[in-house]
PDB file of C-alpha atoms in Angstrom:
ATOM      1  CA  MET A   1      27.402 -10.186   3.642  1.00 39.00           C
ATOM      2  CA  ASP A   2      23.644 -10.182   3.270  1.00 39.00           C
ATOM      3  CA  ALA A   3      22.310  -7.077   3.539  1.00 39.00           C
ATOM      4  CA  ARG A   4      19.809  -8.392   6.207  1.00 38.00           C
ATOM      5  CA  LYS A   5      22.487  -9.383   8.588  1.00 37.00           C
ATOM      6  CA  ARG A   6      24.122  -5.720   8.220  1.00 40.00           C
ATOM      7  CA  ALA A   7      21.366  -4.259   9.322  1.00 41.00           C
ATOM      8  CA  PHE A   8      19.211  -5.891  11.250  1.00 42.00           C
ATOM      9  CA  GLY A   9      21.075  -9.383  12.443  1.00 40.00           C
ATOM     10  CA  LEU A  10      19.381 -11.328  11.280  1.00 40.00           C
ATOM     11  CA  PRO A  11      20.240 -14.783  10.962  1.00 36.00           C
ATOM     12  CA  CYS A  12      18.980 -15.583   7.312  1.00 37.00           C
ATOM     13  CA  GLY A  13      18.358 -18.756   5.461  1.00 34.00           C
ATOM     14  CA  PRO A  14      19.523 -18.115   1.375  1.00 33.00           C
ATOM     15  CA  CYS A  15      17.463 -17.091  -1.056  1.00 32.00           C
ATOM     16  CA  GLY A  16      13.761 -18.379  -0.711  1.00 30.00           C
ATOM     17  CA  SER A  17      13.660 -20.114   2.619  1.00 29.00           C
ATOM     18  CA  VAL A  18      13.264 -18.276   6.532  1.00 31.00           C
ATOM     19  CA  VAL A  19      14.921 -19.395   9.924  1.00 28.00           C
ATOM     20  CA  ARG A  20      13.290 -17.869  13.116  1.00 31.00           C
ATOM     21  CA  THR A  21      14.749 -17.872  15.739  1.00 26.00           C
ATOM     22  CA  ALA A  22      15.564 -15.189  18.235  1.00 28.00           C
ATOM     23  CA  PRO A  23      13.697 -13.818  20.899  1.00 29.00           C
ATOM     24  CA  TRP A  24      10.256 -10.942  20.060  1.00 30.00           C
ATOM     25  CA  THR A  25      10.725  -9.409  24.192  1.00 30.00           C
ATOM     26  CA  ARG A  26       7.554  -7.161  24.128  1.00 34.00           C
ATOM     27  CA  ARG A  27       4.748  -9.925  24.147  1.00 33.00           C
ATOM     28  CA  PRO A  28       1.406  -8.222  24.933  1.00 39.00           C
ATOM     29  CA  PRO A  29      -1.234 -10.030  27.232  1.00 37.00           C
ATOM     30  CA  GLY A  30      -2.278 -12.630  25.317  1.00 38.00           C
ATOM     31  CA  ALA A  31      -0.870 -12.922  22.884  1.00 36.00           C
ATOM     32  CA  ARG A  32       0.412 -16.341  21.140  1.00 34.00           C
ATOM     33  CA  ARG A  33       3.483 -17.227  21.018  1.00 28.00           C
ATOM     34  CA  SER A  34       5.159 -18.740  18.216  1.00 30.00           C
ATOM     35  CA  LEU A  35       7.678 -22.088  17.355  1.00 26.00           C
ATOM     36  CA  ALA A  36      11.424 -21.612  16.586  1.00 28.00           C
ATOM     37  CA  PRO A  37      13.619 -23.071  14.394  1.00 29.00           C
ATOM     38  CA  VAL A  38      11.142 -23.211  11.536  1.00 29.00           C
ATOM     39  CA  HIS A  39      12.357 -22.843   7.734  1.00 28.00           C
ATOM     40  CA  LEU A  40       9.745 -22.031   5.407  1.00 28.00           C
ATOM     41  CA  ARG A  41      10.188 -22.106   1.387  1.00 27.00           C
ATOM     42  CA  HIS A  42       8.085 -19.817  -1.370  1.00 29.00           C
ATOM     43  CA  GLY A  43       6.852 -17.022   0.101  1.00 32.00           C
ATOM     44  CA  ILE A  44       6.955 -15.251   4.369  1.00 28.00           C
ATOM     45  CA  PRO A  45       3.556 -15.664   5.726  1.00 33.00           C
ATOM     46  CA  ASP A  46       4.074 -12.620   8.225  1.00 34.00           C
ATOM     47  CA  HIS A  47       1.926 -13.903  11.328  1.00 35.00           C
ATOM     48  CA  LEU A  48       2.122 -16.105  14.620  1.00 27.00           C
ATOM     49  CA  LEU A  49       2.857 -19.657  15.271  1.00 26.00           C
ATOM     50  CA  PRO A  50       0.377 -21.976  17.278  1.00 27.00           C
ATOM     51  CA  ARG A  51       1.092 -20.758  21.309  1.00 27.00           C
ATOM     52  CA  ALA A  52       3.794 -23.409  22.130  1.00 22.00           C
ATOM     53  CA  ALA A  53       6.725 -20.978  22.688  1.00 22.00           C
ATOM     54  CA  ASN A  54       7.289 -17.580  24.357  1.00 24.00           C
ATOM     55  CA  ARG A  55       8.715 -15.527  20.805  1.00 27.00           C
ATOM     56  CA  PHE A  56       6.753 -12.866  18.852  1.00 27.00           C
ATOM     57  CA  LEU A  57       8.228 -13.597  14.600  1.00 32.00           C
ATOM     58  CA  LEU A  58       8.942 -11.070  12.005  1.00 37.00           C
ATOM     59  CA  ALA A  59       8.476 -11.627   8.101  1.00 39.00           C
ATOM     60  CA  CYS A  60      10.959 -10.307   6.075  1.00 41.00           C
ATOM     61  CA  SER A  61      10.908  -9.658   2.484  1.00 42.00           C
ATOM     62  CA  CYS A  62      14.732  -9.638   0.769  1.00 43.00           C
ATOM     63  CA  GLU A  63      14.847  -7.973  -2.822  1.00 49.00           C
ATOM     64  CA  ALA A  64      17.882  -7.345  -2.567  1.00 41.00           C
ATOM     65  CA  CYS A  65      17.939 -11.161  -3.576  1.00 36.00           C
ATOM     66  CA  GLY A  66      15.597 -11.703  -5.816  1.00 36.00           C
ATOM     67  CA  GLY A  67      13.431 -13.691  -3.273  1.00 35.00           C
ATOM     68  CA  SER A  68      12.011 -14.343   0.161  1.00 35.00           C
ATOM     69  CA  SER A  69      13.958 -14.726   2.146  1.00 33.00           C
ATOM     70  CA  GLY A  70      13.486 -14.143   6.435  1.00 35.00           C
ATOM     71  CA  GLY A  71      14.191 -14.188  10.139  1.00 35.00           C
ATOM     72  CA  ALA A  72      13.319 -12.754  13.259  1.00 37.00           C
ATOM     73  CA  ARG A  73      15.258 -10.781  15.827  1.00 42.00           C
ATOM     74  CA  SER A  74      14.660  -9.198  19.188  1.00 40.00           C
ATOM     75  CA  ASN A  75      12.842  -6.482  19.800  1.00 44.00           C
ATOM     76  CA  ASP A  76      15.970  -4.287  21.701  1.00 40.00           C
ATOM     77  CA  ASP A  77      18.350  -5.273  18.153  1.00 40.00           C
ATOM     78  CA  VAL A  78      16.431  -3.869  15.962  1.00 56.00           C
ATOM     79  CA  ASN A  79      18.321  -0.250  16.279  1.00 82.00           C
ATOM     80  CA  ALA A  80      16.155   1.224  13.266  1.00 90.00           C
ATOM     81  CA  ARG A  81      15.170   4.436  12.729  1.00 94.00           C
ATOM     82  CA  LEU A  82      11.466   6.355  12.928  1.00 96.00           C
ATOM     83  CA  LEU A  83      10.426   7.854  10.006  1.00 97.00           C
ATOM     84  CA  PRO A  84       8.219  10.954  11.877  1.00 96.00           C
ATOM     85  CA  HIS A  85       4.609  11.896  11.003  1.00 94.00           C
ATOM     86  CA  SER A  86       6.490  15.133   8.828  1.00 95.00           C
ATOM     87  CA  ASP A  87       8.276  13.027   6.893  1.00 97.00           C
ATOM     88  CA  PRO A  88       7.372  13.930   2.616  1.00 96.00           C
ATOM     89  CA  ALA A  89       7.316   9.499   2.433  1.00 97.00           C
ATOM     90  CA  TRP A  90       4.522   9.663   5.236  1.00 98.00           C
ATOM     91  CA  ARG A  91       2.326  11.869   4.197  1.00 97.00           C
ATOM     92  CA  LEU A  92       2.448  11.265   0.890  1.00 98.00           C
ATOM     93  CA  GLY A  93       1.926   7.568   1.933  1.00 98.00           C
ATOM     94  CA  ARG A  94      -0.700   8.858   4.645  1.00 98.00           C
ATOM     95  CA  GLU A  95      -3.005  10.253   1.095  1.00 98.00           C
ATOM     96  CA  ILE A  96      -2.303   7.207  -0.729  1.00 98.00           C
ATOM     97  CA  TRP A  97      -3.816   5.354   1.757  1.00 98.00           C
ATOM     98  CA  GLU A  98      -6.887   7.539   2.404  1.00 97.00           C
ATOM     99  CA  ASN A  99      -7.501   8.133  -1.277  1.00 98.00           C
ATOM    100  CA  ASP A 100      -7.509   4.171  -1.667  1.00 97.00           C
ATOM    101  CA  LEU A 101      -9.187   3.467   1.463  1.00 96.00           C
ATOM    102  CA  VAL A 102     -12.622   5.984   0.566  1.00 97.00           C
ATOM    103  CA  SER A 103     -11.934   4.506  -2.962  1.00 97.00           C
ATOM    104  CA  ALA A 104     -12.705   1.067  -1.924  1.00 96.00           C
ATOM    105  CA  ARG A 105     -15.877   2.096   0.515  1.00 97.00           C
ATOM    106  CA  ALA A 106     -17.580   4.041  -2.415  1.00 97.00           C
ATOM    107  CA  THR A 107     -17.135   1.009  -5.157  1.00 96.00           C
ATOM    108  CA  ASP A 108     -18.771  -0.869  -2.594  1.00 96.00           C
ATOM    109  CA  LEU A 109     -21.525   1.663  -1.732  1.00 97.00           C
ATOM    110  CA  ALA A 110     -22.035   2.094  -5.731  1.00 97.00           C
ATOM    111  CA  VAL A 111     -22.110  -1.127  -7.701  1.00 95.00           C
ATOM    112  CA  PRO A 112     -24.713  -2.733  -6.782  1.00 94.00           C
ATOM    113  CA  HIS A 113     -26.535   0.386  -7.932  1.00 94.00           C
ATOM    114  CA  ILE A 114     -25.070   1.069 -11.254  1.00 94.00           C
ATOM    115  CA  PRO A 115     -27.250  -0.187 -13.478  1.00 90.00           C
ATOM    116  CA  ARG A 116     -24.714  -2.931 -16.326  1.00 87.00           C
ATOM    117  CA  ASP A 117     -25.913  -0.706 -19.404  1.00 88.00           C
ATOM    118  CA  ALA A 118     -24.551   2.004 -17.424  1.00 91.00           C
ATOM    119  CA  GLY A 119     -20.852   1.287 -19.216  1.00 92.00           C
ATOM    120  CA  ALA A 120     -18.798   2.598 -15.877  1.00 94.00           C
ATOM    121  CA  ARG A 121     -14.989   2.332 -16.729  1.00 94.00           C
ATOM    122  CA  GLY A 122     -13.399   3.261 -13.100  1.00 95.00           C
ATOM    123  CA  TRP A 123     -13.299   5.152 -10.124  1.00 97.00           C
ATOM    124  CA  LEU A 124     -12.019   9.196  -9.444  1.00 98.00           C
ATOM    125  CA  THR A 125     -11.137   9.783  -6.206  1.00 98.00           C
ATOM    126  CA  THR A 126     -10.674  13.360  -5.512  1.00 98.00           C
ATOM    127  CA  ARG A 127     -10.312  15.439  -1.988  1.00 96.00           C
ATOM    128  CA  GLU A 128     -12.970  18.108  -1.568  1.00 94.00           C
ATOM    129  CA  ALA A 129     -13.227  20.714   0.881  1.00 90.00           C
ATOM    130  CA  GLU A 130     -15.336  19.140   3.439  1.00 89.00           C
ATOM    131  CA  GLY A 131     -14.147  14.892   2.005  1.00 95.00           C
ATOM    132  CA  TRP A 132     -14.344  13.472  -0.864  1.00 98.00           C
ATOM    133  CA  ARG A 133     -16.093  12.722  -4.499  1.00 98.00           C
ATOM    134  CA  VAL A 134     -15.749   9.831  -6.036  1.00 98.00           C
ATOM    135  CA  ASP A 135     -16.908   9.630  -9.966  1.00 98.00           C
ATOM    136  CA  PHE A 136     -17.664   6.456 -11.537  1.00 98.00           C
ATOM    137  CA  TYR A 137     -17.339   7.250 -15.198  1.00 97.00           C
ATOM    138  CA  SER A 138     -18.141   6.589 -18.331  1.00 96.00           C
ATOM    139  CA  LEU A 139     -15.910   7.214 -21.742  1.00 94.00           C
ATOM    140  CA  GLY A 140     -17.855   8.899 -24.243  1.00 88.00           C
ATOM    141  CA  PRO A 141     -17.782  11.024 -27.442  1.00 90.00           C
ATOM    142  CA  THR A 142     -17.508  13.853 -25.652  1.00 90.00           C
ATOM    143  CA  GLY A 143     -15.437  12.817 -22.999  1.00 94.00           C
ATOM    144  CA  PRO A 144     -15.437  10.971 -19.434  1.00 97.00           C
ATOM    145  CA  THR A 145     -18.803  11.723 -17.984  1.00 97.00           C
ATOM    146  CA  SER A 146     -19.744  10.815 -14.193  1.00 97.00           C
ATOM    147  CA  VAL A 147     -23.157   8.107 -14.030  1.00 97.00           C
ATOM    148  CA  PHE A 148     -22.629   7.608 -10.271  1.00 97.00           C
ATOM    149  CA  ARG A 149     -21.557   9.836  -7.441  1.00 98.00           C
ATOM    150  CA  VAL A 150     -20.322   8.591  -4.208  1.00 98.00           C
ATOM    151  CA  THR A 151     -19.555  12.283  -1.434  1.00 98.00           C
ATOM    152  CA  PHE A 152     -17.622  11.700   2.257  1.00 97.00           C
ATOM    153  CA  ALA A 153     -18.275  14.921   4.218  1.00 95.00           C
ATOM    154  CA  GLY A 154     -18.307  15.647   7.898  1.00 89.00           C
ATOM    155  CA  PRO A 155     -16.100  14.335  10.097  1.00 87.00           C
ATOM    156  CA  GLU A 156     -17.519  11.240  10.551  1.00 88.00           C
ATOM    157  CA  LEU A 157     -17.292  10.739   6.251  1.00 91.00           C
ATOM    158  CA  ARG A 158     -21.353  10.473   6.517  1.00 95.00           C
ATOM    159  CA  ALA A 159     -21.906   8.953   2.402  1.00 97.00           C
ATOM    160  CA  ASP A 160     -24.557  10.340  -0.059  1.00 97.00           C
ATOM    161  CA  THR A 161     -25.127   8.434  -3.266  1.00 97.00           C
ATOM    162  CA  ARG A 162     -26.297   9.377  -6.006  1.00 96.00           C
ATOM    163  CA  ALA A 163     -26.997   8.123 -10.157  1.00 96.00           C
ATOM    164  CA  LEU A 164     -27.009  10.595 -11.799  1.00 96.00           C
ATOM    165  CA  ASP A 165     -29.152  10.390 -15.532  1.00 92.00           C
ATOM    166  CA  PRO A 166     -28.210  11.928 -17.665  1.00 93.00           C
ATOM    167  CA  PRO A 167     -24.504  11.551 -16.474  1.00 95.00           C
ATOM    168  CA  GLU A 168     -22.745  14.591 -16.211  1.00 97.00           C
ATOM    169  CA  PRO A 169     -19.660  15.906 -17.945  1.00 97.00           C
ATOM    170  CA  LEU A 170     -16.896  15.808 -15.660  1.00 97.00           C
ATOM    171  CA  SER A 171     -14.230  19.375 -15.609  1.00 97.00           C
ATOM    172  CA  ALA A 172     -11.418  19.743 -17.758  1.00 97.00           C
ATOM    173  CA  ASP A 173      -9.239  18.522 -14.835  1.00 97.00           C
ATOM    174  CA  ARG A 174     -10.815  15.261 -13.970  1.00 98.00           C
ATOM    175  CA  ALA A 175     -10.550  14.853 -17.433  1.00 98.00           C
ATOM    176  CA  ALA A 176      -7.134  15.038 -17.528  1.00 98.00           C
ATOM    177  CA  MET A 177      -6.844  12.915 -14.655  1.00 98.00           C
ATOM    178  CA  ILE A 178      -8.475   9.845 -16.113  1.00 98.00           C
ATOM    179  CA  ARG A 179      -6.132  10.188 -18.890  1.00 98.00           C
ATOM    180  CA  ALA A 180      -3.666  10.621 -17.142  1.00 98.00           C
ATOM    181  CA  VAL A 181      -4.564   7.104 -15.568  1.00 98.00           C
ATOM    182  CA  GLN A 182      -5.305   4.947 -18.509  1.00 97.00           C
ATOM    183  CA  THR A 183      -1.709   6.617 -19.905  1.00 98.00           C
ATOM    184  CA  ALA A 184       0.041   5.563 -16.652  1.00 98.00           C
ATOM    185  CA  GLN A 185      -1.553   2.009 -16.977  1.00 97.00           C
ATOM    186  CA  ARG A 186       1.204   1.794 -20.391  1.00 97.00           C
ATOM    187  CA  ALA A 187       4.044   2.278 -18.550  1.00 98.00           C
ATOM    188  CA  SER A 188       6.272  -0.340 -17.664  1.00 97.00           C
ATOM    189  CA  PHE A 189       7.597  -1.842 -14.925  1.00 97.00           C
ATOM    190  CA  PRO A 190       8.098  -5.194 -12.790  1.00 95.00           C
ATOM    191  CA  ARG A 191       4.643  -5.576 -12.290  1.00 96.00           C
ATOM    192  CA  CYS A 192       2.476  -8.590 -10.857  1.00 96.00           C
ATOM    193  CA  ASP A 193      -0.006 -10.914 -12.795  1.00 94.00           C
ATOM    194  CA  ARG A 194      -3.032  -9.524 -10.418  1.00 94.00           C
ATOM    195  CA  LYS A 195      -5.057  -7.045 -10.527  1.00 95.00           C
ATOM    196  CA  TYR A 196      -4.058  -3.219  -9.711  1.00 97.00           C
ATOM    197  CA  ASN A 197      -5.740  -0.281  -8.519  1.00 97.00           C
ATOM    198  CA  TYR A 198      -4.823   3.935  -8.715  1.00 98.00           C
ATOM    199  CA  VAL A 199      -4.606   5.894  -6.622  1.00 98.00           C
ATOM    200  CA  THR A 200      -3.988   9.856  -8.808  1.00 98.00           C
ATOM    201  CA  LEU A 201      -3.023  13.417  -7.142  1.00 98.00           C
ATOM    202  CA  PRO A 202      -1.576  16.227  -7.794  1.00 98.00           C
ATOM    203  CA  ALA A 203       2.999  16.522  -8.333  1.00 98.00           C
ATOM    204  CA  SER A 204       1.696  19.476  -6.804  1.00 97.00           C
ATOM    205  CA  MET A 205       2.214  17.496  -3.992  1.00 97.00           C
ATOM    206  CA  VAL A 206       5.837  16.805  -4.317  1.00 97.00           C
ATOM    207  CA  GLY A 207       7.190  20.471  -6.082  1.00 97.00           C
ATOM    208  CA  ARG A 208       6.462  18.953  -9.961  1.00 97.00           C
ATOM    209  CA  GLU A 209       3.644  19.844 -12.532  1.00 98.00           C
ATOM    210  CA  GLY A 210       1.456  16.810 -14.025  1.00 98.00           C
ATOM    211  CA  TRP A 211      -0.054  14.139 -11.889  1.00 98.00           C
ATOM    212  CA  LEU A 212       1.202  11.172 -10.045  1.00 98.00           C
ATOM    213  CA  VAL A 213      -0.758   8.206 -10.572  1.00 98.00           C
ATOM    214  CA  TYR A 214       0.498   5.254  -8.133  1.00 98.00           C
ATOM    215  CA  LEU A 215      -0.244   1.454 -10.018  1.00 98.00           C
ATOM    216  CA  LEU A 216      -1.246  -0.548  -7.006  1.00 98.00           C
ATOM    217  CA  ALA A 217      -0.777  -4.692  -6.983  1.00 97.00           C
ATOM    218  CA  ALA A 218      -3.842  -5.799  -5.235  1.00 94.00           C
ATOM    219  CA  HIS A 219      -4.337  -8.804  -3.543  1.00 90.00           C
ATOM    220  CA  GLN A 220      -6.585 -11.449  -4.235  1.00 90.00           C
ATOM    221  CA  GLU A 221      -7.101 -13.194  -0.204  1.00 89.00           C
ATOM    222  CA  ASN A 222      -7.976 -11.532   2.488  1.00 88.00           C
ATOM    223  CA  GLY A 223      -4.664 -11.727   5.282  1.00 88.00           C
ATOM    224  CA  GLU A 224      -2.782 -11.320   2.200  1.00 92.00           C
ATOM    225  CA  VAL A 225       0.123  -8.312   1.803  1.00 94.00           C
ATOM    226  CA  VAL A 226       1.338  -7.531  -1.550  1.00 96.00           C
ATOM    227  CA  LEU A 227       4.724  -5.945  -0.783  1.00 95.00           C
ATOM    228  CA  GLY A 228       5.970  -5.588  -4.151  1.00 96.00           C
ATOM    229  CA  GLY A 229       5.041  -4.911  -7.975  1.00 97.00           C
ATOM    230  CA  HIS A 230       3.905  -1.741  -6.946  1.00 98.00           C
ATOM    231  CA  ALA A 231       4.998   1.747  -9.737  1.00 98.00           C
ATOM    232  CA  ARG A 232       4.263   5.653  -9.187  1.00 98.00           C
ATOM    233  CA  VAL A 233       4.483   7.083 -12.706  1.00 98.00           C
ATOM    234  CA  LEU A 234       4.465  11.092 -13.233  1.00 98.00           C
ATOM    235  CA  VAL A 235       2.072  12.020 -16.668  1.00 98.00           C
ATOM    236  CA  SER A 236       1.646  15.226 -17.787  1.00 98.00           C
ATOM    237  CA  ALA A 237      -1.357  18.139 -16.673  1.00 98.00           C
ATOM    238  CA  ASP A 238      -2.959  17.027 -20.036  1.00 98.00           C
ATOM    239  CA  GLY A 239      -2.405  13.287 -18.543  1.00 98.00           C
ATOM    240  CA  GLY A 240      -1.376  11.984 -22.575  1.00 98.00           C
ATOM    241  CA  ARG A 241       2.237  11.833 -21.912  1.00 98.00           C
ATOM    242  CA  ILE A 242       4.701   9.673 -18.990  1.00 98.00           C
ATOM    243  CA  ILE A 243       6.967  11.990 -17.864  1.00 98.00           C
ATOM    244  CA  GLU A 244       8.768   9.677 -15.555  1.00 98.00           C
ATOM    245  CA  THR A 245       8.200   5.537 -13.987  1.00 98.00           C
ATOM    246  CA  THR A 246       9.242   4.797 -10.621  1.00 98.00           C
ATOM    247  CA  PRO A 247       9.409   0.919  -9.998  1.00 97.00           C
ATOM    248  CA  LEU A 248       8.990   0.708  -6.456  1.00 97.00           C
ATOM    249  CA  SER A 249      10.236  -2.540  -6.134  1.00 95.00           C
ATOM    250  CA  LYS A 250      12.415  -4.301  -7.764  1.00 93.00           C
ATOM    251  CA  GLY A 251       9.981  -7.556  -8.507  1.00 93.00           C
ATOM    252  CA  CYS A 252       6.068  -8.776  -7.271  1.00 95.00           C
ATOM    253  CA  MET A 253       6.430 -10.217  -3.812  1.00 93.00           C
ATOM    254  CA  VAL A 254       3.306 -10.987  -2.025  1.00 93.00           C
ATOM    255  CA  GLU A 255       3.064 -13.107   1.345  1.00 90.00           C
ATOM    256  CA  PRO A 256       0.552 -15.172   1.883  1.00 91.00           C
ATOM    257  CA  PRO A 257      -2.576 -15.083   3.966  1.00 91.00           C
ATOM    258  CA  PRO A 258      -1.340 -16.232   7.973  1.00 89.00           C
ATOM    259  CA  PRO A 259      -3.192 -20.180   8.819  1.00 89.00           C
ATOM    260  CA  PRO A 260      -6.178 -19.939  10.267  1.00 89.00           C
ATOM    261  CA  GLY A 261      -5.913 -18.594  13.790  1.00 88.00           C
ATOM    262  CA  ALA A 262      -2.477 -16.693  13.824  1.00 87.00           C
ATOM    263  CA  ARG A 263      -2.645 -13.279  14.429  1.00 85.00           C
ATOM    264  CA  PRO A 264       0.107 -10.733  12.096  1.00 83.00           C
ATOM    265  CA  VAL A 265       2.495  -8.945  14.320  1.00 89.00           C
ATOM    266  CA  ALA A 266       4.731  -7.052  11.860  1.00 91.00           C
ATOM    267  CA  MET A 267       6.171  -6.517   8.771  1.00 92.00           C
ATOM    268  CA  MET A 268       9.629  -6.733   7.183  1.00 90.00           C
ATOM    269  CA  LEU A 269      11.346  -5.452   4.339  1.00 92.00           C
ATOM    270  CA  VAL A 270      15.108  -5.121   3.014  1.00 92.00           C
ATOM    271  CA  THR A 271      15.810  -2.851  -0.103  1.00 93.00           C
ATOM    272  CA  PRO A 272      17.842  -1.793  -2.564  1.00 93.00           C
ATOM    273  CA  MET A 273      16.084   0.657  -4.083  1.00 93.00           C
ATOM    274  CA  THR A 274      16.402   3.484  -2.002  1.00 95.00           C
ATOM    275  CA  ASP A 275      18.180   4.420   1.148  1.00 95.00           C
ATOM    276  CA  ARG A 276      15.138   6.149   2.763  1.00 96.00           C
ATOM    277  CA  PRO A 277      11.077   4.673   2.867  1.00 97.00           C
ATOM    278  CA  PHE A 278       8.370   5.339   0.025  1.00 98.00           C
ATOM    279  CA  GLU A 279       5.538   6.039   0.136  1.00 98.00           C
ATOM    280  CA  THR A 280       4.723   2.970  -0.331  1.00 98.00           C
ATOM    281  CA  HIS A 281       6.427   1.289   2.852  1.00 98.00           C
ATOM    282  CA  VAL A 282       3.951   4.326   4.543  1.00 98.00           C
ATOM    283  CA  PHE A 283       0.945   2.772   2.546  1.00 98.00           C
ATOM    284  CA  LEU A 284       1.706  -0.699   3.679  1.00 97.00           C
ATOM    285  CA  SER A 285       1.761  -0.552   7.010  1.00 97.00           C
ATOM    286  CA  LEU A 286      -1.475   2.212   7.104  1.00 97.00           C
ATOM    287  CA  LEU A 287      -3.136  -0.859   5.055  1.00 95.00           C
ATOM    288  CA  HIS A 288      -1.895  -3.881   7.001  1.00 94.00           C
ATOM    289  CA  GLY A 289      -2.274  -1.234  10.139  1.00 94.00           C
ATOM    290  CA  ARG A 290       1.239  -2.387  11.578  1.00 94.00           C
ATOM    291  CA  PRO A 291       4.456  -1.939  12.079  1.00 96.00           C
ATOM    292  CA  LEU A 292       6.650  -2.293   8.964  1.00 96.00           C
ATOM    293  CA  TYR A 293      10.808  -2.377   9.513  1.00 96.00           C
ATOM    294  CA  LEU A 294      12.900  -1.984   6.574  1.00 95.00           C
ATOM    295  CA  SER A 295      16.016  -1.998   5.764  1.00 95.00           C
ATOM    296  CA  ALA A 296      16.858   0.556   2.866  1.00 95.00           C
ATOM    297  CA  ARG A 297      20.396  -0.207   1.629  1.00 94.00           C
ATOM    298  CA  GLY A 298      21.875  -1.078   5.255  1.00 92.00           C
ATOM    299  CA  THR A 299      19.738   1.720   6.888  1.00 94.00           C
ATOM    300  CA  PRO A 300      17.917   0.411   9.363  1.00 96.00           C
ATOM    301  CA  TRP A 301      13.705   1.995   9.583  1.00 97.00           C
ATOM    302  CA  LYS A 302      10.587   1.741  11.481  1.00 97.00           C
ATOM    303  CA  ILE A 303       7.257   2.551   9.595  1.00 97.00           C
ATOM    304  CA  GLU A 304       4.850   3.333  12.986  1.00 95.00           C
ATOM    305  CA  PRO A 305       1.344   3.816  11.776  1.00 94.00           C
ATOM    306  CA  PRO A 306      -0.666   5.586  14.414  1.00 90.00           C
ATOM    307  CA  PRO A 307      -2.911   3.547  17.402  1.00 83.00           C
ATOM    308  CA  ALA A 308      -6.177   2.907  16.127  1.00 71.00           C
ATOM    309  CA  LYS A 309      -9.420   4.389  16.881  1.00 63.00           C
TER     310      LYS A 309
END
């Protein structure tokens, strides 16, 4: 029996198609409605269809069959375990999300002001005592140097930008983090054919030595959801050696943007890779600001982002 049927009771079509049928019973005021059944192929848009019927829909991508497939189910019938915020996967996923968010904001602030001849090769984002620091660095004969720095401080994370002329040499730890990213990018795992972002965290967060480098396949359009193609790479403390590579999905999975006027509601994913959520599942839920329902080797989970402030 299909893993989705075991976990959620979903009426799924063959791999590469989706059948949406059952009602989504809790509809907030003013929410759009959907038509059912609807069959789609080659990707599952995560959205509500036009306001003509009375159902919410959940999109589901199925790693178990190596393609995309999905369905919808009454909210009362999805008896999923809620991942607590104290769970290690939640803490890691939130750290990845915050790091990625800060990196993106710093890039928007820095790129217009970094001269082309500065030789900037990448960014390094680190959490500081009072906020965050993002160094845009070049690679010189004596090691990496910061050519532009963005810091975020205080409860409201006020941004401060500063061009560094001459460039400032980075500490040994920061240089090791940059080497760790360069090393991790050579790792072998099922990739997406697209740009990758990265997040580097101390491996002490999971009781290991070295660095955790997350390679995150980036979305290319607003509203696109990259569900698979991410990986975790454990790199030695000096940044020069891959210790362990963990693919966080079986392959690349991308849901296209919803049609104009549609509003996403939730995401569903079935994976044979794990029996509980990975940190990247938490990252996806936080990144897109909606719940993710996960069937992990037949065990149903729900990842619920906190209410938007």
